Tab-separated table of C-alpha atoms and ligand atoms in Angstrom:
chain	number	residue	atom	x	y	z
A	10	MET	CA	-23.203	-4.302	-29.256
A	11	ARG	CA	-26.653	-2.585	-30.457
A	12	LEU	CA	-25.712	0.593	-32.606
A	13	SER	CA	-29.419	1.351	-31.570
A	14	HIS	CA	-28.023	1.673	-27.813
A	15	SER	CA	-24.929	3.344	-28.177
A	16	PHE	CA	-24.922	6.845	-27.313
A	17	VAL	CA	-21.855	6.970	-29.777
A	18	LYS	CA	-22.441	8.566	-33.313
A	19	THR	CA	-20.425	8.590	-36.038
A	20	LEU	CA	-19.590	12.221	-36.862
A	21	HIS	CA	-19.214	13.596	-40.616
A	22	ASP	CA	-16.040	15.978	-39.572
A	23	ALA	CA	-13.040	15.534	-37.444
A	24	PRO	CA	-12.117	18.150	-34.670
A	25	LYS	CA	-10.420	20.716	-37.350
A	26	ASP	CA	-6.687	20.573	-35.919
A	27	GLU	CA	-6.721	17.358	-36.453
A	28	THR	CA	-4.686	16.907	-39.546
A	29	ALA	CA	-3.361	13.138	-39.363
A	30	ARG	CA	-5.972	10.682	-41.477
A	31	GLY	CA	-5.752	7.971	-38.987
A	32	ALA	CA	-6.468	10.083	-35.934
A	33	GLN	CA	-9.525	12.007	-38.185
A	34	TYR	CA	-10.806	8.614	-38.559
A	35	LEU	CA	-10.833	7.780	-34.776
A	36	SER	CA	-12.746	10.849	-33.653
A	37	ARG	CA	-15.033	10.522	-36.581
A	38	ALA	CA	-15.768	6.976	-36.355
A	39	GLY	CA	-16.105	7.563	-32.230
A	40	TYR	CA	-13.859	5.731	-30.851
A	41	VAL	CA	-11.946	8.687	-29.182
A	42	HIS	CA	-13.562	12.104	-28.450
A	43	LYS	CA	-10.544	15.235	-27.925
A	44	GLU	CA	-11.073	16.852	-24.874
A	45	LEU	CA	-8.189	19.319	-25.355
A	46	ALA	CA	-5.061	18.978	-27.214
A	47	GLY	CA	-2.900	16.515	-26.354
A	48	VAL	CA	-5.948	15.147	-23.729
A	49	TYR	CA	-8.670	12.234	-25.318
A	50	ASP	CA	-11.446	9.998	-23.918
A	51	TYR	CA	-11.982	6.842	-24.872
A	52	LEU	CA	-15.032	5.813	-26.012
A	53	PRO	CA	-16.507	2.184	-25.994
A	54	LEU	CA	-15.256	1.331	-29.392
A	55	GLY	CA	-11.709	2.789	-28.506
A	56	LEU	CA	-11.589	1.263	-25.309
A	57	ARG	CA	-11.993	-2.112	-26.484
A	58	VAL	CA	-9.355	-1.694	-28.827
A	59	LEU	CA	-6.840	-0.369	-26.126
A	60	ASP	CA	-8.253	-3.790	-24.167
A	61	ASN	CA	-7.330	-5.683	-27.299
A	62	ILE	CA	-4.109	-4.383	-27.244
A	63	LYS	CA	-3.302	-4.681	-23.233
A	64	ALA	CA	-4.541	-8.022	-23.139
A	65	ILE	CA	-1.723	-8.966	-25.633
A	66	VAL	CA	1.001	-6.881	-23.979
A	67	ARG	CA	-0.366	-8.721	-20.596
A	68	ASP	CA	0.086	-12.194	-22.296
A	69	GLU	CA	3.717	-11.906	-23.554
A	70	LEU	CA	5.036	-10.274	-20.512
A	71	ASP	CA	3.301	-12.743	-18.417
A	72	ALA	CA	4.561	-15.244	-20.378
A	73	ILE	CA	8.069	-14.533	-19.746
A	74	GLY	CA	7.412	-14.554	-15.707
A	75	CYS	CA	6.546	-10.786	-15.246
A	76	GLN	CA	4.317	-9.367	-12.458
A	77	GLU	CA	1.546	-6.794	-13.264
A	78	ILE	CA	1.108	-4.319	-10.193
A	79	LEU	CA	-0.540	-0.952	-10.435
A	80	LEU	CA	1.783	1.925	-8.910
A	81	SER	CA	-0.094	5.417	-7.623
A	82	THR	CA	-0.307	8.210	-9.688
A	83	LEU	CA	0.278	10.491	-7.381
A	84	GLN	CA	4.143	10.722	-6.601
A	85	ASN	CA	6.129	11.675	-3.959
A	86	PRO	CA	8.950	13.967	-4.884
A	87	GLU	CA	12.005	12.673	-2.474
A	88	PRO	CA	13.094	10.040	-4.281
A	89	TRP	CA	13.145	12.433	-7.423
A	90	GLN	CA	14.933	14.351	-5.461
A	91	LYS	CA	17.751	12.263	-4.560
A	92	THR	CA	18.293	11.068	-8.364
A	93	ASP	CA	18.048	14.937	-9.471
A	94	ARG	CA	15.120	14.556	-11.680
A	95	TRP	CA	13.095	16.667	-9.733
A	96	ASP	CA	14.022	19.313	-10.907
A	97	ILE	CA	11.998	21.145	-13.821
A	98	GLU	CA	15.413	21.702	-16.110
A	99	LYS	CA	16.199	18.410	-15.961
A	100	MET	CA	12.507	16.932	-16.325
A	101	ASP	CA	10.807	19.870	-18.503
A	102	VAL	CA	7.838	17.100	-18.960
A	103	TRP	CA	6.853	17.166	-15.137
A	104	PHE	CA	2.912	17.836	-14.101
A	105	ARG	CA	3.627	18.983	-10.633
A	106	THR	CA	0.622	20.442	-8.075
A	107	GLU	CA	0.318	21.394	-4.329
A	108	LEU	CA	-0.869	19.738	-1.685
A	109	ALA	CA	-3.649	21.213	0.521
A	110	ALA	CA	-1.827	20.136	3.599
A	111	GLY	CA	1.078	21.861	2.172
A	112	GLY	CA	4.584	20.341	0.538
A	113	GLU	CA	4.472	19.231	-3.430
A	114	LEU	CA	3.258	16.678	-5.140
A	115	GLY	CA	4.035	14.794	-8.948
A	116	LEU	CA	1.870	13.531	-11.354
A	117	ALA	CA	3.490	10.479	-13.112
A	118	PRO	CA	5.622	10.986	-16.004
A	119	THR	CA	7.238	7.583	-15.506
A	120	HIS	CA	8.123	4.852	-12.354
A	121	GLU	CA	11.946	4.328	-12.404
A	122	GLU	CA	12.192	6.429	-8.776
A	123	PRO	CA	8.908	5.090	-6.975
A	124	ILE	CA	9.669	1.356	-8.373
A	125	THR	CA	12.996	1.385	-7.189
A	126	ASN	CA	12.040	2.920	-3.940
A	127	LEU	CA	9.427	0.448	-3.333
A	128	MET	CA	11.530	-2.481	-4.859
A	129	LYS	CA	13.828	-1.576	-1.016
A	130	THR	CA	11.199	-3.095	1.162
A	131	TYR	CA	11.221	-6.765	-0.979
A	132	ILE	CA	14.846	-7.185	-2.610
A	133	ASN	CA	17.002	-7.797	0.514
A	134	SER	CA	19.233	-11.033	-0.790
A	135	TYR	CA	20.553	-12.066	-4.189
A	136	LYS	CA	18.105	-15.186	-3.087
A	137	ASP	CA	15.098	-12.467	-4.130
A	138	LEU	CA	16.427	-12.222	-7.426
A	139	PRO	CA	16.275	-11.555	-10.596
A	140	LEU	CA	12.321	-10.283	-10.477
A	141	ALA	CA	10.472	-8.178	-13.193
A	142	ALA	CA	7.482	-5.925	-12.215
A	143	TYR	CA	5.136	-4.498	-15.097
A	144	GLN	CA	1.900	-2.010	-14.969
A	145	ILE	CA	-0.285	-0.479	-17.632
A	146	GLN	CA	-1.333	2.948	-16.553
A	147	THR	CA	-1.957	6.762	-17.455
A	148	LYS	CA	0.937	8.764	-17.577
A	149	PHE	CA	1.089	12.445	-17.926
A	150	ARG	CA	3.628	14.528	-19.631
A	151	ASN	CA	3.737	18.489	-20.129
A	152	GLU	CA	4.858	17.647	-23.582
A	153	LEU	CA	5.473	21.035	-25.760
A	154	ARG	CA	3.844	19.774	-28.697
A	155	ALA	CA	0.531	17.411	-28.751
A	156	LYS	CA	0.774	15.633	-31.946
A	157	SER	CA	-1.088	13.093	-34.670
A	158	GLY	CA	-4.084	12.315	-32.478
A	159	ILE	CA	-3.407	9.998	-29.564
A	160	MET	CA	0.163	9.345	-30.817
A	161	ARG	CA	1.804	12.116	-28.814
A	162	THR	CA	-0.657	13.052	-25.694
A	163	ARG	CA	0.087	14.941	-22.408
A	164	GLU	CA	-1.860	12.292	-21.229
A	165	PHE	CA	-1.033	8.433	-22.116
A	166	ILE	CA	-1.555	4.713	-21.205
A	167	MET	CA	1.908	3.369	-20.835
A	168	LYS	CA	3.464	0.051	-20.413
A	169	ASP	CA	5.975	0.487	-18.388
A	170	LEU	CA	8.411	-2.798	-16.841
A	171	TYR	CA	10.843	-2.921	-14.537
A	172	SER	CA	13.340	-5.446	-14.300
A	173	PHE	CA	15.791	-6.137	-11.149
A	174	ALA	CA	18.874	-8.483	-11.565
A	175	ALA	CA	22.114	-9.588	-9.333
A	176	THR	CA	24.366	-9.729	-11.641
A	177	GLU	CA	25.364	-8.973	-15.552
A	178	ALA	CA	24.692	-12.083	-16.804
A	179	GLN	CA	21.122	-12.271	-15.083
A	180	HIS	CA	20.282	-8.631	-16.233
A	181	ASP	CA	21.318	-10.232	-20.195
A	182	GLU	CA	18.970	-12.752	-19.586
A	183	PHE	CA	15.903	-11.209	-19.063
A	184	TYR	CA	16.619	-8.123	-21.370
A	185	HIS	CA	17.297	-10.653	-24.624
A	186	LYS	CA	13.454	-12.149	-23.123
A	187	ALA	CA	11.807	-8.893	-23.283
A	188	GLU	CA	13.307	-8.338	-26.912
A	189	THR	CA	11.582	-11.406	-27.918
A	190	ALA	CA	8.523	-10.920	-26.381
A	191	TYR	CA	8.483	-7.218	-28.011
A	192	LYS	CA	8.966	-8.513	-31.551
A	193	LYS	CA	5.892	-11.108	-30.600
A	194	ILE	CA	3.845	-8.412	-29.045
A	195	TYR	CA	4.036	-6.246	-32.707
A	196	ASP	CA	3.505	-9.373	-34.930
A	197	ARG	CA	0.196	-10.012	-32.777
A	198	LEU	CA	-0.973	-6.731	-32.775
A	199	GLY	CA	-0.392	-6.681	-36.664
A	200	ILE	CA	2.824	-4.168	-37.041
A	201	GLY	CA	5.362	-6.747	-36.448
A	202	GLU	CA	6.644	-6.415	-40.698
A	203	ASP	CA	7.067	-2.468	-40.621
A	204	THR	CA	8.466	-2.753	-37.019
A	205	TYR	CA	12.441	-2.623	-36.165
A	206	GLN	CA	14.573	-2.701	-33.375
A	207	THR	CA	16.870	-0.019	-33.662
A	208	PHE	CA	20.062	0.818	-32.102
A	209	ALA	CA	19.625	4.313	-30.077
A	210	SER	CA	21.437	6.256	-27.908
A	211	GLY	CA	21.839	4.701	-24.064
A	212	GLY	CA	22.970	7.421	-22.262
A	213	VAL	CA	26.250	6.813	-19.733
A	214	PHE	CA	24.739	3.659	-18.613
A	215	ALA	CA	25.004	1.548	-21.951
A	216	LYS	CA	26.248	1.732	-24.719
A	217	TYR	CA	23.056	1.598	-26.819
A	218	SER	CA	19.393	1.720	-25.815
A	219	HIS	CA	17.020	-0.335	-28.451
A	220	GLU	CA	14.276	1.314	-29.525
A	221	PHE	CA	10.727	-0.246	-31.805
A	222	GLN	CA	10.414	1.667	-34.111
A	223	THR	CA	7.508	1.321	-36.897
A	224	LEU	CA	7.901	2.979	-40.299
A	225	THR	CA	4.725	5.694	-40.674
A	226	ASP	CA	4.944	8.815	-42.981
A	227	ILE	CA	3.307	10.815	-39.739
A	228	GLY	CA	6.030	9.004	-37.549
A	229	GLU	CA	8.177	12.373	-35.751
A	230	ASP	CA	11.340	10.106	-35.847
A	231	THR	CA	13.948	9.316	-38.418
A	232	VAL	CA	15.348	5.812	-38.649
A	233	TYR	CA	18.342	4.350	-41.433
A	234	TYR	CA	18.317	0.952	-42.102
A	235	ASN	CA	20.815	-0.764	-45.052
A	236	ALA	CA	19.207	-2.625	-47.845
A	237	ASP	CA	18.195	-6.026	-45.546
A	238	ARG	CA	17.170	-4.088	-42.793
A	239	SER	CA	19.169	-5.892	-40.427
A	240	VAL	CA	20.412	-2.650	-39.316
A	241	VAL	CA	18.437	0.130	-38.359
A	242	LEU	CA	19.449	2.786	-36.354
A	243	ASN	CA	18.133	6.027	-34.996
A	244	GLU	CA	19.646	9.133	-36.368
A	245	GLU	CA	20.918	10.281	-33.024
A	246	VAL	CA	23.817	7.541	-33.087
A	247	LEU	CA	24.589	7.975	-36.973
A	248	ASN	CA	27.947	8.745	-36.652
A	249	ASP	CA	31.581	7.396	-38.021
A	250	GLU	CA	31.910	5.540	-34.843
A	251	VAL	CA	28.564	3.703	-34.450
A	252	LEU	CA	28.830	3.248	-37.976
A	253	ALA	CA	31.870	1.302	-38.155
A	254	GLU	CA	31.004	-1.073	-35.262
A	255	LEU	CA	27.869	-1.833	-36.996
A	256	GLY	CA	29.667	-2.889	-39.770
A	257	VAL	CA	27.321	-0.632	-42.609
A	258	LYS	CA	28.825	2.460	-44.497
A	259	ARG	CA	26.774	5.580	-44.382
A	260	GLU	CA	26.118	5.470	-48.267
A	261	GLU	CA	24.206	2.120	-48.225
A	262	LEU	CA	21.679	3.243	-46.052
A	263	GLN	CA	17.813	4.524	-46.490
A	264	SER	CA	15.931	6.916	-44.004
A	265	ALA	CA	12.772	6.774	-43.280
A	266	LYS	CA	9.902	8.554	-40.997
A	267	ALA	CA	9.093	6.303	-37.964
A	268	ALA	CA	6.975	6.544	-34.678
A	269	GLU	CA	8.550	5.086	-31.554
A	270	VAL	CA	6.680	2.507	-30.125
A	271	GLY	CA	8.681	1.160	-27.399
A	272	ASN	CA	12.249	0.652	-25.900
A	273	ILE	CA	14.128	-1.186	-23.833
A	274	PHE	CA	17.307	0.281	-21.783
A	275	THR	CA	19.735	-1.219	-19.666
A	276	LEU	CA	19.939	0.737	-16.538
A	277	LYS	CA	22.483	-0.671	-14.309
A	278	THR	CA	22.759	1.042	-11.474
A	279	LYS	CA	21.789	4.448	-12.439
A	280	TYR	CA	18.574	4.677	-9.931
A	281	SER	CA	19.452	2.003	-7.393
A	282	ALA	CA	22.557	3.487	-6.628
A	283	PRO	CA	21.327	7.119	-6.026
A	284	LEU	CA	18.211	5.288	-4.378
A	285	GLY	CA	19.876	3.029	-2.392
A	286	LEU	CA	18.603	-0.088	-3.826
A	287	GLU	CA	21.000	-3.116	-2.625
A	288	PHE	CA	20.974	-6.578	-1.934
A	289	MET	CA	23.069	-9.095	-0.151
A	290	ASP	CA	25.288	-11.046	-2.267
A	291	GLN	CA	26.555	-14.517	-1.742
A	292	ASP	CA	29.915	-12.727	-0.588
A	293	CYS	CA	27.896	-11.226	1.992
A	294	LYS	CA	28.578	-8.041	0.304
A	295	LYS	CA	25.813	-5.481	0.128
A	296	LYS	CA	25.506	-4.374	-3.839
A	297	PRO	CA	23.637	-2.293	-6.156
A	298	VAL	CA	20.507	-3.895	-7.852
A	299	LEU	CA	21.164	-3.966	-11.509
A	300	MET	CA	17.879	-2.289	-13.457
A	301	GLY	CA	16.378	-2.487	-16.486
A	302	CYS	CA	13.271	-0.795	-18.045
A	303	TYR	CA	10.901	-1.391	-21.184
A	304	GLY	CA	8.140	0.605	-22.365
A	305	ILE	CA	5.346	0.332	-24.606
A	306	GLY	CA	3.305	3.091	-25.565
A	307	ILE	CA	-0.179	1.520	-26.129
A	308	SER	CA	-2.292	4.160	-26.614
A	309	ARG	CA	0.352	5.509	-29.108
A	310	VAL	CA	0.331	2.101	-30.249
A	311	MET	CA	-3.151	2.304	-31.749
A	312	GLY	CA	-2.354	5.911	-33.194
A	313	VAL	CA	0.233	3.826	-35.081
A	314	ILE	CA	-2.603	1.205	-36.083
A	315	ALA	CA	-5.259	3.300	-37.106
A	316	GLU	CA	-2.706	5.091	-39.254
A	317	LYS	CA	-1.437	2.472	-41.164
A	318	TYR	CA	-4.584	0.151	-41.202
A	319	ALA	CA	-6.953	2.504	-42.910
A	320	ASP	CA	-8.174	3.655	-46.979
A	321	ASP	CA	-9.784	6.240	-48.430
A	322	LYS	CA	-13.453	4.692	-46.441
A	323	GLY	CA	-12.248	4.548	-43.202
A	324	LEU	CA	-9.905	2.225	-40.434
A	325	VAL	CA	-9.104	-1.584	-41.403
A	326	TRP	CA	-8.907	-3.065	-37.786
A	327	PRO	CA	-6.657	-5.813	-37.855
A	328	GLU	CA	-8.472	-8.714	-36.364
A	329	GLN	CA	-6.585	-9.174	-33.535
A	330	VAL	CA	-7.522	-5.341	-32.068
A	331	ALA	CA	-10.664	-4.801	-33.916
A	332	PRO	CA	-12.985	-3.822	-31.019
A	333	TYR	CA	-15.618	-6.159	-32.376
A	334	LYS	CA	-14.543	-8.851	-35.761
A	335	TYR	CA	-18.139	-8.577	-37.341
A	336	TYR	CA	-20.683	-5.494	-38.308
A	337	LEU	CA	-24.055	-7.135	-38.855
A	338	ILE	CA	-26.617	-4.772	-41.264
A	339	SER	CA	-29.982	-5.842	-41.048
A	340	ILE	CA	-31.913	-4.455	-43.975
A	341	GLY	CA	-35.848	-5.030	-44.524
A	342	GLU	CA	-38.390	-6.860	-42.388
A	343	ALA	CA	-37.225	-10.305	-42.524
A	344	GLY	CA	-33.566	-9.035	-42.931
A	345	THR	CA	-34.040	-7.768	-39.180
A	346	LYS	CA	-35.752	-10.719	-37.907
A	347	LYS	CA	-32.611	-12.999	-38.752
A	348	ALA	CA	-30.103	-10.967	-38.074
A	349	GLU	CA	-31.883	-10.508	-34.290
A	350	GLU	CA	-31.872	-14.280	-34.760
A	351	LEU	CA	-28.316	-14.693	-35.718
A	352	TYR	CA	-27.042	-11.841	-33.304
A	353	VAL	CA	-28.377	-13.530	-30.117
A	354	GLY	CA	-24.928	-15.414	-28.510
A	355	HIS	CA	-23.068	-13.397	-30.720
A	356	GLU	CA	-22.607	-10.002	-28.347
A	357	ASP	CA	-19.434	-9.702	-28.148
A	358	ASP	CA	-18.083	-10.251	-31.513
A	359	VAL	CA	-20.875	-8.390	-33.652
A	360	LEU	CA	-21.219	-4.714	-33.751
A	361	TYR	CA	-25.079	-4.920	-35.028
A	362	ASP	CA	-26.960	-1.950	-36.437
A	363	ASP	CA	-29.761	-2.171	-35.911
A	364	ARG	CA	-30.432	1.110	-36.571
A	365	ASP	CA	-33.718	2.320	-38.527
A	366	LEU	CA	-31.030	4.096	-41.009
A	367	ARG	CA	-30.917	3.989	-45.215
A	368	PRO	CA	-28.803	0.909	-45.961
A	369	GLY	CA	-26.114	3.385	-47.638
A	370	GLU	CA	-25.292	5.201	-44.404
A	371	LYS	CA	-24.803	1.482	-42.381
A	372	PHE	CA	-22.261	1.188	-45.606
A	373	ALA	CA	-20.687	4.414	-45.139
A	374	ASP	CA	-20.405	4.022	-40.913
A	375	ALA	CA	-19.712	0.075	-41.479
A	376	ASP	CA	-16.712	1.262	-43.703
A	377	LEU	CA	-15.367	4.374	-41.142
A	378	ILE	CA	-15.466	2.261	-37.751
A	379	GLY	CA	-13.503	-0.970	-39.804
A	380	LEU	CA	-14.459	-4.344	-38.317
A	381	PRO	CA	-12.805	-6.857	-40.517
A	382	TYR	CA	-16.061	-8.608	-42.010
A	383	ARG	CA	-19.142	-6.637	-42.605
A	384	VAL	CA	-22.499	-9.279	-42.874
A	385	ILE	CA	-25.266	-8.125	-44.421
A	386	VAL	CA	-28.635	-9.853	-44.243
A	387	SER	CA	-31.653	-8.530	-46.001
A	388	ASP	CA	-35.099	-9.146	-47.297
A	389	ARG	CA	-33.311	-9.648	-51.194
A	390	GLY	CA	-30.440	-11.616	-49.918
A	391	LEU	CA	-33.175	-13.841	-48.113
A	392	GLU	CA	-35.225	-14.710	-50.895
A	393	LYS	CA	-32.269	-16.623	-51.988
A	394	ASN	CA	-31.180	-17.653	-49.001
A	395	GLU	CA	-27.994	-15.773	-49.114
A	396	ILE	CA	-25.935	-14.048	-46.562
A	397	GLU	CA	-23.267	-11.985	-48.029
A	398	VAL	CA	-20.135	-10.901	-46.477
A	399	MET	CA	-17.581	-8.596	-47.132
A	400	ASN	CA	-13.576	-8.568	-46.042
A	401	ARG	CA	-13.132	-5.239	-44.825
A	402	ALA	CA	-9.261	-5.226	-45.549
A	403	THR	CA	-9.746	-6.495	-49.175
A	404	GLY	CA	-13.205	-5.946	-50.438
A	405	GLU	CA	-13.748	-9.814	-50.810
A	406	THR	CA	-17.308	-10.793	-50.992
A	407	LYS	CA	-18.554	-14.181	-50.340
A	408	ILE	CA	-22.164	-15.278	-50.391
A	409	PHE	CA	-22.705	-17.727	-47.607
A	410	PRO	CA	-26.214	-19.972	-46.973
A	411	ALA	CA	-28.389	-18.149	-44.835
A	412	ASP	CA	-30.375	-21.125	-43.342
A	413	THR	CA	-26.617	-22.540	-42.278
A	414	PHE	CA	-25.480	-19.050	-41.493
A	415	ASN	CA	-22.833	-19.446	-38.893
A	416	PHE	CA	-20.215	-16.592	-37.687
A	417	LYS	CA	-17.751	-18.978	-37.182
A	418	THR	CA	-17.209	-19.793	-40.277
A	419	ILE	CA	-16.762	-17.214	-42.154
A	420	ALA	CA	-13.237	-16.798	-43.112
A	421	PHE	CA	-11.860	-15.108	-46.352
B	12	LIG	P1	9.221	9.855	-27.213
B	12	LIG	O1	10.716	9.790	-27.993
B	12	LIG	O2	8.532	9.484	-28.441
B	12	LIG	O3	9.112	11.063	-26.553
B	12	LIG	P2	9.731	9.146	-24.770
B	12	LIG	O4	11.616	8.278	-24.935
B	12	LIG	O5	9.895	10.116	-24.218
B	12	LIG	O6	9.126	8.963	-26.389
B	12	LIG	P3	9.420	7.005	-22.856
B	12	LIG	O7	9.748	7.916	-21.817
B	12	LIG	O8	10.822	5.973	-23.160
B	12	LIG	O9	9.923	7.611	-24.050
B	12	LIG	O10	8.030	6.254	-22.908
B	12	LIG	C1	7.780	4.524	-23.566
B	12	LIG	C2	6.712	4.612	-24.739
B	12	LIG	O11	5.601	5.412	-24.194
B	12	LIG	C3	7.448	5.115	-25.824
B	12	LIG	O12	8.243	4.128	-26.617
B	12	LIG	C4	6.540	5.878	-26.373
B	12	LIG	O13	5.659	4.967	-27.325
B	12	LIG	C5	5.245	5.977	-25.857
B	12	LIG	N1	5.219	7.519	-25.232
B	12	LIG	C6	6.270	8.385	-25.077
B	12	LIG	N2	5.583	9.640	-24.970
B	12	LIG	C7	4.612	9.488	-25.135
B	12	LIG	C8	3.313	10.446	-25.236
B	12	LIG	N3	3.630	11.902	-25.108
B	12	LIG	N4	2.219	10.517	-26.068
B	12	LIG	C9	2.004	8.796	-25.933
B	12	LIG	N5	2.833	8.060	-26.395
B	12	LIG	C10	4.450	8.353	-25.646
B	13	LIG	MG1	9.654	12.132	-24.812
């Protein structure tokens, strides 16, 4: 993309109530636009980051045999009434509205009820199981407080996956596959090192659920971990019984702030029983389907990465999620001619700062936008047959010969 063609401009100030550093940078660098508290628009650069995150998630889920779908955002109250979750007392985050023709509708906060209902059409026999389906979709939640930019919002993008099994063994097998896929996903997103699978409360249907928590000071949750971090648990399960079971002592645990970037739940028959999702088993008996659900906060993950990968100048995207790999800066007449040549054929990897601005302004924007490599093509450099490349994360600079320059050979 050519910056001269972009309608988005970097801003001197973030919205005044934006306090988290990553959130300020996302606004100032033009990744997102704050519409109202807890509601954000994604601009071209932000959309590319989201798409990169989604692509990694899709890749790993497809690899374990999940099928992608897209469920409706407008929701029928009926299945929610059957599970007793239409009640605003039980589910306080509902956004609900009325149909002009009469009757009520909900705006999707999650999809257990609709997908359970939908599967009644397709799951009849044990031969139809196991199966797993996921979607990446906008969710609406009437959160009491929006927080930390795109990390807690009232409209957000979630990946939600649901598994359906005939037996506990089938369920467990998929659950473990999902655990492994999640670890790969967070590794590929660049937050694997700081993301821990934690023991969390599982409700009445399983002893624990698991959350994936990324350590960060602006996280809303507190997690507790032992010295080698082999046991990490959420605050709500920090009690004597659980500690004994996990074989850890309270005094050997440390605490840290963390953000929940995903979770996995064994649901057993929590939704299938009230909604009547059954299958005919080999013994010719009808049994309720065993379910699991698995979430990842796609837009929250983007917020967490922005928070963790930043310095005092701006964002520092890991390569896998960066909207473009190279920030190309042209300086001077010969520099511009050469940069134009280099840009051709690399439109998808290069953000080309071809604007008529002072070099200092381009450098500042390059730092703020935070692409992995800054490539400077200047008159002065070309006189010496030189192109300068800087690694945004390390600040390291390398000189490449201009006449044989190729983006693909940049690595350090
Ligand atoms: P939290 O405890 O943070 O409210 P949750 O338990 O309500 O999360 P789920 O309903 O399981 O979360 O949603 C799955 C994932 O979606 C979460 O792990 C989180 O990453 C993300 N998520 C949940 N609520 C929000 C929100 N309001 N804004 C952005 N992401 C969210
Ligand atoms: Mg919540």
